[in-house]
């Protein structure tokens, strides 16, 4: 089973590209953000618990996210590949993720990181707000906070995978299909 971590700041295009990759390669797309937003929409106890945190642009707890991933892994043993979008977002999540995968004799094959400059991120997220209806896209303060949280807590996750020789940066600027082509090259470069 191929496990790809698709990495990058908010607005880098992970969701868009993960959907295209999963369609092309038949991989599952796991977005922790989407799973959490679905819990919020359904007003589950978990959703109610994290609604305010998400609205402020902060990270939810590692325990909560790790629980979501563990349940996913337990229930999808037959997947030929997985694209993790928005996870892991802290070093602790990355470490625990390795422990979980190891239980199944699995590991992360590659972290593909989309590189996009800050000002482009803000522009994209403000545009996305008009169609996504996401509360955390609507307010520039929250957008900037998410980028700050990314720099403070998430960017280091790239070092974790770089130390294992699994970090592949990709230019995230350009047309969607052009970026997709670069990502496909990175995926197909695996195991060569
Ligand atoms: P974006 O990358 O555009 O910020 P996501 O959909 O990936 O959007 O995440 C939205 C929000 O969900 C995050 O700001 C955070 O509050 C929460 N979240 C998603 N994934 C995680 C994670 N792995 N760890 C902690 N919080 C997360």
Short mmCIF file of C-alpha atoms and ligand atoms in Angstrom, two decimals:
data_model
loop_
_atom_site.label_atom_id
_atom_site.label_comp_id
_atom_site.label_asym_id
_atom_site.label_seq_id
_atom_site.Cartn_x
_atom_site.Cartn_y
_atom_site.Cartn_z
CA UNK A 1 0.00 0.00 0.00
CA UNK A 2 1.39 3.39 -0.99
CA UNK A 3 1.11 6.12 1.63
CA UNK A 4 1.61 9.67 0.45
CA UNK A 5 1.62 12.69 2.73
CA UNK A 6 0.59 15.74 0.71
CA UNK A 7 2.01 18.70 2.57
CA UNK A 8 1.91 22.49 2.37
CA UNK A 9 0.45 25.60 3.97
CA UNK A 10 -3.28 26.42 3.96
CA UNK A 11 -4.25 27.44 0.44
CA UNK A 12 -1.37 25.56 -1.20
CA UNK A 13 -3.84 23.46 -3.19
CA UNK A 14 -3.57 20.17 -1.31
CA UNK A 15 -7.29 19.40 -1.46
CA UNK A 16 -7.59 20.11 -5.19
CA UNK A 17 -4.49 18.12 -6.09
CA UNK A 18 -5.26 15.24 -3.71
CA UNK A 19 -8.64 14.79 -5.40
CA UNK A 20 -6.98 14.65 -8.83
CA UNK A 21 -4.29 12.24 -7.66
CA UNK A 22 -6.80 9.92 -6.04
CA UNK A 23 -8.84 9.85 -9.23
CA UNK A 24 -5.81 9.12 -11.43
CA UNK A 25 -4.19 6.45 -9.26
CA UNK A 26 -7.21 4.99 -7.46
CA UNK A 27 -5.87 6.05 -4.08
CA UNK A 28 -8.06 7.07 -1.16
CA UNK A 29 -8.01 10.74 -0.21
CA UNK A 30 -8.06 11.41 3.52
CA UNK A 31 -8.50 15.05 4.52
CA UNK A 32 -8.59 15.50 8.28
CA UNK A 33 -9.99 19.02 7.75
CA UNK A 34 -12.89 17.60 5.68
CA UNK A 35 -13.58 14.88 8.23
CA UNK A 36 -13.66 17.44 11.03
CA UNK A 37 -15.88 19.83 9.06
CA UNK A 38 -18.27 16.97 8.41
CA UNK A 39 -18.45 16.28 12.15
CA UNK A 40 -19.22 19.98 12.71
CA UNK A 41 -21.97 19.94 10.05
CA UNK A 42 -23.55 16.88 11.65
CA UNK A 43 -23.22 18.45 15.11
CA UNK A 44 -21.68 15.31 16.57
CA UNK A 45 -20.12 15.57 20.06
CA UNK A 46 -16.70 15.76 18.40
CA UNK A 47 -17.91 18.49 16.02
CA UNK A 48 -19.40 20.55 18.82
CA UNK A 49 -16.17 20.21 20.80
CA UNK A 50 -13.91 21.57 18.03
CA UNK A 51 -16.11 24.12 16.26
CA UNK A 52 -14.63 27.18 17.99
CA UNK A 53 -11.04 25.98 17.60
CA UNK A 54 -11.46 25.56 13.84
CA UNK A 55 -13.18 28.93 13.50
CA UNK A 56 -10.16 30.58 15.12
CA UNK A 57 -7.74 28.79 12.83
CA UNK A 58 -6.03 26.84 15.60
CA UNK A 59 -5.15 23.16 15.47
CA UNK A 60 -7.37 20.61 17.19
CA UNK A 61 -5.65 18.23 19.59
CA UNK A 62 -3.22 15.57 18.38
CA UNK A 63 -5.27 12.92 20.24
CA UNK A 64 -8.42 13.80 18.37
CA UNK A 65 -6.78 13.75 14.94
CA UNK A 66 -4.82 10.58 15.70
CA UNK A 67 -8.09 8.91 16.70
CA UNK A 68 -9.59 9.83 13.33
CA UNK A 69 -6.58 8.42 11.46
CA UNK A 70 -6.45 5.24 13.50
CA UNK A 71 -10.10 4.55 12.80
CA UNK A 72 -9.54 5.23 9.12
CA UNK A 73 -6.58 2.85 8.92
CA UNK A 74 -8.45 0.11 10.78
CA UNK A 75 -11.32 0.32 8.32
CA UNK A 76 -9.42 0.55 5.03
CA UNK A 77 -7.00 -2.32 4.96
CA UNK A 78 -7.79 -3.05 1.30
CA UNK A 79 -6.78 0.36 -0.06
CA UNK A 80 -4.07 0.29 -2.75
CA UNK A 81 -2.86 3.70 -1.69
CA UNK A 82 -3.67 6.64 0.55
CA UNK A 83 -3.15 10.36 0.17
CA UNK A 84 -3.11 12.15 3.50
CA UNK A 85 -4.08 15.81 3.10
CA UNK A 86 -3.66 18.06 6.14
CA UNK A 87 -2.14 15.30 8.23
CA UNK A 88 0.30 15.00 9.98
CA UNK A 89 0.39 18.62 11.10
CA UNK A 90 2.67 18.32 14.14
CA UNK A 91 5.81 16.28 14.79
CA UNK A 92 3.95 14.27 17.42
CA UNK A 93 1.28 13.37 14.85
CA UNK A 94 4.03 12.27 12.43
CA UNK A 95 5.70 10.10 15.08
CA UNK A 96 2.47 8.45 16.20
CA UNK A 97 1.45 7.96 12.57
CA UNK A 98 4.62 5.92 12.00
CA UNK A 99 3.83 3.79 15.04
CA UNK A 100 0.29 3.13 13.76
CA UNK A 101 1.43 2.25 10.24
CA UNK A 102 4.12 -0.05 11.57
CA UNK A 103 1.45 -2.16 13.28
CA UNK A 104 0.28 -3.08 9.78
CA UNK A 105 3.81 -3.46 8.41
CA UNK A 106 3.34 -0.19 6.53
CA UNK A 107 5.04 3.18 6.39
CA UNK A 108 4.93 6.58 4.73
CA UNK A 109 6.49 6.32 1.27
CA UNK A 110 6.86 10.00 0.52
CA UNK A 111 5.97 13.48 1.70
CA UNK A 112 5.27 15.71 -1.28
CA UNK A 113 5.30 19.38 -0.24
CA UNK A 114 3.65 22.13 -2.29
CA UNK A 115 5.68 25.34 -2.12
CA UNK A 116 3.63 28.54 -2.38
CA UNK A 117 4.58 32.04 -1.16
CA UNK A 118 2.50 33.62 1.64
CA UNK A 119 0.90 36.44 -0.33
CA UNK A 120 -0.35 33.99 -2.96
CA UNK A 121 -1.86 31.87 -0.15
CA UNK A 122 -3.82 34.81 1.25
CA UNK A 123 -5.09 35.72 -2.23
CA UNK A 124 -6.20 32.15 -2.93
CA UNK A 125 -7.92 31.68 0.42
CA UNK A 126 -9.82 34.95 0.11
CA UNK A 127 -11.03 33.85 -3.32
CA UNK A 128 -11.90 30.41 -1.98
CA UNK A 129 -14.00 32.01 0.78
CA UNK A 130 -16.45 33.17 -1.87
CA UNK A 131 -17.21 29.60 -2.94
CA UNK A 132 -16.27 27.39 0.02
CA UNK A 133 -18.49 29.03 2.61
CA UNK A 134 -15.80 28.07 5.13
CA UNK A 135 -15.84 30.32 8.19
CA UNK A 136 -12.07 30.02 8.48
CA UNK A 137 -11.60 31.38 4.93
CA UNK A 138 -13.88 34.38 5.36
CA UNK A 139 -11.72 36.45 7.69
CA UNK A 140 -8.23 37.61 6.74
CA UNK A 141 -7.17 37.57 10.42
CA UNK A 142 -8.06 33.88 10.65
CA UNK A 143 -6.29 33.16 7.35
CA UNK A 144 -3.11 34.84 8.61
CA UNK A 145 -3.43 32.99 11.89
CA UNK A 146 -3.61 29.65 10.05
CA UNK A 147 -0.46 30.55 8.11
CA UNK A 148 1.26 31.50 11.40
CA UNK A 149 0.15 28.24 13.03
CA UNK A 150 1.51 26.40 10.00
CA UNK A 151 4.90 28.08 10.39
CA UNK A 152 5.05 27.59 14.15
CA UNK A 153 3.79 24.02 14.46
CA UNK A 154 3.52 22.35 11.07
CA UNK A 155 6.47 23.42 8.89
CA UNK A 156 8.86 21.34 11.08
CA UNK A 157 7.05 18.17 10.01
CA UNK A 158 8.93 18.52 6.70
CA UNK A 159 12.22 18.11 8.62
CA UNK A 160 10.93 14.90 10.16
CA UNK A 161 10.44 13.36 6.72
CA UNK A 162 13.57 14.99 5.26
CA UNK A 163 15.62 13.16 7.90
CA UNK A 164 14.17 9.92 6.56
CA UNK A 165 14.94 10.93 2.96
CA UNK A 166 11.22 11.09 2.15
CA UNK A 167 10.77 14.81 1.53
CA UNK A 168 10.03 15.91 -2.05
CA UNK A 169 9.32 19.63 -2.60
CA UNK A 170 7.21 20.64 -5.61
CA UNK A 171 6.60 24.12 -7.02
CA UNK A 172 2.96 24.94 -6.19
CA UNK A 173 2.70 27.98 -8.48
CA UNK A 174 1.16 27.78 -11.93
CA UNK A 175 -1.90 26.27 -13.54
CA UNK A 176 -3.67 23.43 -11.69
CA UNK A 177 -2.81 20.90 -14.42
CA UNK A 178 0.79 22.02 -14.56
CA UNK A 179 1.19 21.50 -10.80
CA UNK A 180 -0.65 18.19 -11.12
CA UNK A 181 1.92 17.07 -13.70
CA UNK A 182 4.74 17.84 -11.25
CA UNK A 183 2.96 15.86 -8.54
CA UNK A 184 2.44 12.88 -10.84
CA UNK A 185 6.18 12.91 -11.60
CA UNK A 186 6.88 12.87 -7.86
CA UNK A 187 4.46 9.97 -7.27
CA UNK A 188 5.79 7.97 -10.20
CA UNK A 189 9.37 8.68 -9.12
CA UNK A 190 8.72 6.53 -6.07
CA UNK A 191 10.29 3.09 -6.02
CA UNK A 192 12.66 3.93 -8.90
P1 LIG B 1 -6.36 24.36 5.45
O1 LIG B 1 -5.16 23.53 5.10
O2 LIG B 1 -6.89 25.15 4.33
O3 LIG B 1 -6.17 25.21 6.69
P2 LIG B 1 -7.80 21.97 6.37
O4 LIG B 1 -9.10 21.60 5.77
O5 LIG B 1 -6.65 21.07 6.13
O6 LIG B 1 -7.56 23.43 5.79
O7 LIG B 1 -7.94 22.17 7.94
C1 LIG B 1 -8.91 23.03 8.50
C2 LIG B 1 -8.76 23.09 10.02
O8 LIG B 1 -8.96 21.77 10.58
C3 LIG B 1 -7.37 23.48 10.52
O9 LIG B 1 -7.19 24.89 10.61
C4 LIG B 1 -7.36 22.80 11.91
O10 LIG B 1 -8.09 23.56 12.85
C5 LIG B 1 -8.12 21.51 11.68
N1 LIG B 1 -7.21 20.38 11.36
C6 LIG B 1 -7.19 19.69 10.19
N2 LIG B 1 -6.25 18.73 10.20
C7 LIG B 1 -5.63 18.82 11.42
C8 LIG B 1 -4.55 18.11 12.03
N3 LIG B 1 -3.90 17.12 11.41
N4 LIG B 1 -4.19 18.49 13.29
C9 LIG B 1 -4.82 19.47 13.92
N5 LIG B 1 -5.84 20.18 13.41
C10 LIG B 1 -6.24 19.88 12.15
#
